[in-house]
């Protein structure tokens, strides 16, 4: 499994911790920035991770910002992305088992590194349960199909 990781300035230190944990665990990852605490716009980092996952370059993504909210909202605009904001391990497990979340988001200003490490560990190891959950995730994809006209120009 290859993981795309990115953060804005508000999540930069948490992202550095996340890449450290992935390295220790032997999980391959692509660090897509940002690379300092200089202010950037979180939708740019969210898009980079979302596109890496959507294209198949990476299997999963982890995004950090101050709250985890902005990157979650932005990443979820990309069809096929199911980004879950998790600040507890129960949600992290459920995000995989029930929602097949392919992107995890966290807020550096919300949780400490100890809890974040546990959330990452649980989220990476939990598996989608399928069954009734697959039907529900399929309905999420149907919503995308209904409202997303990717690359299609508006009809005149
Ligand atoms: C940046 O100050 C902050 O707004 C951002 O990191 C994030 O919390 C947005 O949702």
Coordinates of C-alpha atoms and ligand atoms in Angstrom, one line a residue:
X1 CA 0.0 0.0 0.0
X2 CA 1.3 3.4 -1.0
X3 CA 0.1 6.5 0.9
X4 CA 0.0 10.1 -0.3
X5 CA 0.6 12.6 2.5
X6 CA 0.2 16.4 2.6
X7 CA -0.7 19.3 4.9
X8 CA -1.0 23.0 4.9
X9 CA 1.0 25.2 7.3
X10 CA -1.5 24.5 10.1
X11 CA -0.9 20.8 9.8
X12 CA 2.8 20.8 8.8
X13 CA 4.2 19.5 12.1
X14 CA 1.6 16.7 12.2
X15 CA 2.4 15.7 8.6
X16 CA 6.1 15.5 9.6
X17 CA 5.1 13.2 12.4
X18 CA 2.9 11.1 10.1
X19 CA 5.7 10.6 7.6
X20 CA 7.9 9.6 10.4
X21 CA 5.5 6.9 11.6
X22 CA 5.0 5.6 8.0
X23 CA 8.7 5.4 7.6
X24 CA 9.1 3.4 10.9
X25 CA 6.3 1.1 9.8
X26 CA 7.8 0.5 6.4
X27 CA 4.8 1.9 4.6
X28 CA 5.8 3.6 1.3
X29 CA 4.5 7.2 1.0
X30 CA 4.7 10.3 -1.2
X31 CA 5.1 13.5 0.7
X32 CA 3.3 16.1 -1.5
X33 CA 4.0 19.1 0.7
X34 CA 3.9 21.6 2.1
X35 CA 7.5 21.7 3.3
X36 CA 7.5 24.6 5.8
X37 CA 5.2 26.5 8.1
X38 CA 4.9 29.3 5.6
X39 CA 1.2 30.0 4.9
X40 CA -0.4 28.1 2.0
X41 CA -4.0 27.4 0.9
X42 CA -5.2 24.0 2.1
X43 CA -7.3 23.2 -1.0
X44 CA -4.0 22.9 -3.0
X45 CA -2.6 20.2 -0.8
X46 CA -6.0 18.5 -0.6
X47 CA -6.2 18.4 -4.4
X48 CA -2.7 16.9 -4.7
X49 CA -3.5 14.0 -2.4
X50 CA -7.0 13.5 -3.9
X51 CA -5.6 13.3 -7.4
X52 CA -2.8 11.0 -6.3
X53 CA -5.4 8.6 -4.9
X54 CA -7.9 9.0 -7.7
X55 CA -5.2 8.4 -10.4
X56 CA -4.1 5.2 -8.6
X57 CA -0.6 6.6 -8.0
X58 CA -1.3 6.0 -4.3
X59 CA -3.8 3.7 -2.7
X60 CA -4.7 6.0 0.3
X61 CA -4.1 9.5 1.4
X62 CA -3.6 11.3 4.7
X63 CA -4.2 15.1 5.0
X64 CA -3.5 17.4 7.9
X65 CA -4.5 21.0 8.4
X66 CA -5.3 23.1 11.5
X67 CA -8.7 21.4 12.1
X68 CA -8.7 18.7 9.4
X69 CA -12.0 20.2 8.2
X70 CA -10.8 22.3 5.2
X71 CA -8.7 19.5 3.6
X72 CA -11.6 17.1 4.2
X73 CA -14.2 19.4 2.4
X74 CA -11.8 20.0 -0.5
X75 CA -10.7 16.4 -1.0
X76 CA -14.3 15.2 -1.0
X77 CA -15.0 17.4 -4.1
X78 CA -12.9 15.0 -6.2
X79 CA -15.0 12.1 -7.5
X80 CA -14.0 8.8 -6.0
X81 CA -12.5 10.3 -2.9
X82 CA -14.1 9.4 0.4
X83 CA -12.2 11.6 2.9
X84 CA -13.0 11.1 6.6
X85 CA -12.1 13.5 9.4
X86 CA -11.2 11.3 12.4
X87 CA -10.1 12.4 15.8
X88 CA -10.7 9.2 17.6
X89 CA -9.8 5.5 16.9
X90 CA -13.5 4.3 16.8
X91 CA -14.2 6.7 13.9
X92 CA -11.0 5.8 12.2
X93 CA -11.9 2.1 12.2
X94 CA -15.5 2.7 11.1
X95 CA -14.3 5.0 8.3
X96 CA -12.5 2.0 6.8
X97 CA -14.9 -0.8 7.7
X98 CA -18.2 1.0 6.8
X99 CA -17.3 3.9 4.5
X100 CA -14.2 2.6 2.7
X101 CA -12.6 6.0 3.4
X102 CA -9.6 6.3 1.1
X103 CA -8.3 9.5 2.7
X104 CA -7.9 10.3 6.4
X105 CA -7.9 13.9 7.6
X106 CA -6.8 15.2 11.0
X107 CA -6.3 18.5 12.7
X108 CA -3.0 19.4 14.3
X109 CA -4.7 22.0 16.4
X110 CA -7.3 19.5 17.7
X111 CA -5.4 16.4 18.8
X112 CA -2.0 15.5 20.1
X113 CA 0.6 13.4 18.3
X114 CA 0.0 10.3 20.5
X115 CA -3.6 10.0 19.5
X116 CA -2.9 10.9 15.9
X117 CA -0.4 8.1 15.7
X118 CA -2.9 5.6 17.0
X119 CA -5.6 6.9 14.6
X120 CA -3.2 6.4 11.6
X121 CA -2.3 2.9 12.8
X122 CA -5.9 1.8 13.2
X123 CA -7.0 3.5 9.9
X124 CA -4.2 1.8 7.9
X125 CA -4.9 -1.6 9.3
X126 CA -8.7 -1.8 9.2
X127 CA -10.4 -3.2 6.1
X128 CA -13.7 -2.4 4.3
X129 CA -16.4 -4.9 5.3
X130 CA -18.4 -4.7 2.1
X131 CA -21.9 -6.2 2.1
X132 CA -24.5 -3.7 3.1
X133 CA -21.8 -1.1 3.4
X134 CA -20.8 -1.6 -0.3
X135 CA -24.4 -0.8 -1.3
X136 CA -24.3 2.4 0.7
X137 CA -20.9 3.4 -0.7
X138 CA -22.3 2.7 -4.2
X139 CA -25.0 5.2 -3.5
X140 CA -22.4 7.8 -2.7
X141 CA -20.9 7.2 -6.1
X142 CA -24.4 7.6 -7.6
X143 CA -24.6 11.1 -6.1
X144 CA -21.3 11.9 -7.8
X145 CA -22.6 10.7 -11.1
X146 CA -25.8 12.8 -10.7
X147 CA -24.1 16.0 -9.9
X148 CA -20.6 15.8 -11.4
X149 CA -20.0 16.5 -15.1
X150 CA -16.2 16.1 -14.9
X151 CA -14.6 17.7 -18.0
X152 CA -17.9 18.1 -19.7
X153 CA -18.7 21.7 -20.7
X154 CA -22.0 23.1 -19.6
X155 CA -24.7 22.8 -22.3
X156 CA -25.6 26.1 -23.9
Ligands
LIG1 C1 -5.2 27.7 8.4 O1 -5.1 28.8 9.3 C2 -6.5 26.9 8.8 O2 -7.6 27.6 8.4 C3 -6.4 25.5 8.1 O3 -5.3 24.9 8.5 C4 -7.6 24.6 8.4 O4 -7.8 24.5 9.7 C5 -8.8 24.8 7.6 O5 -9.8 24.1 7.7

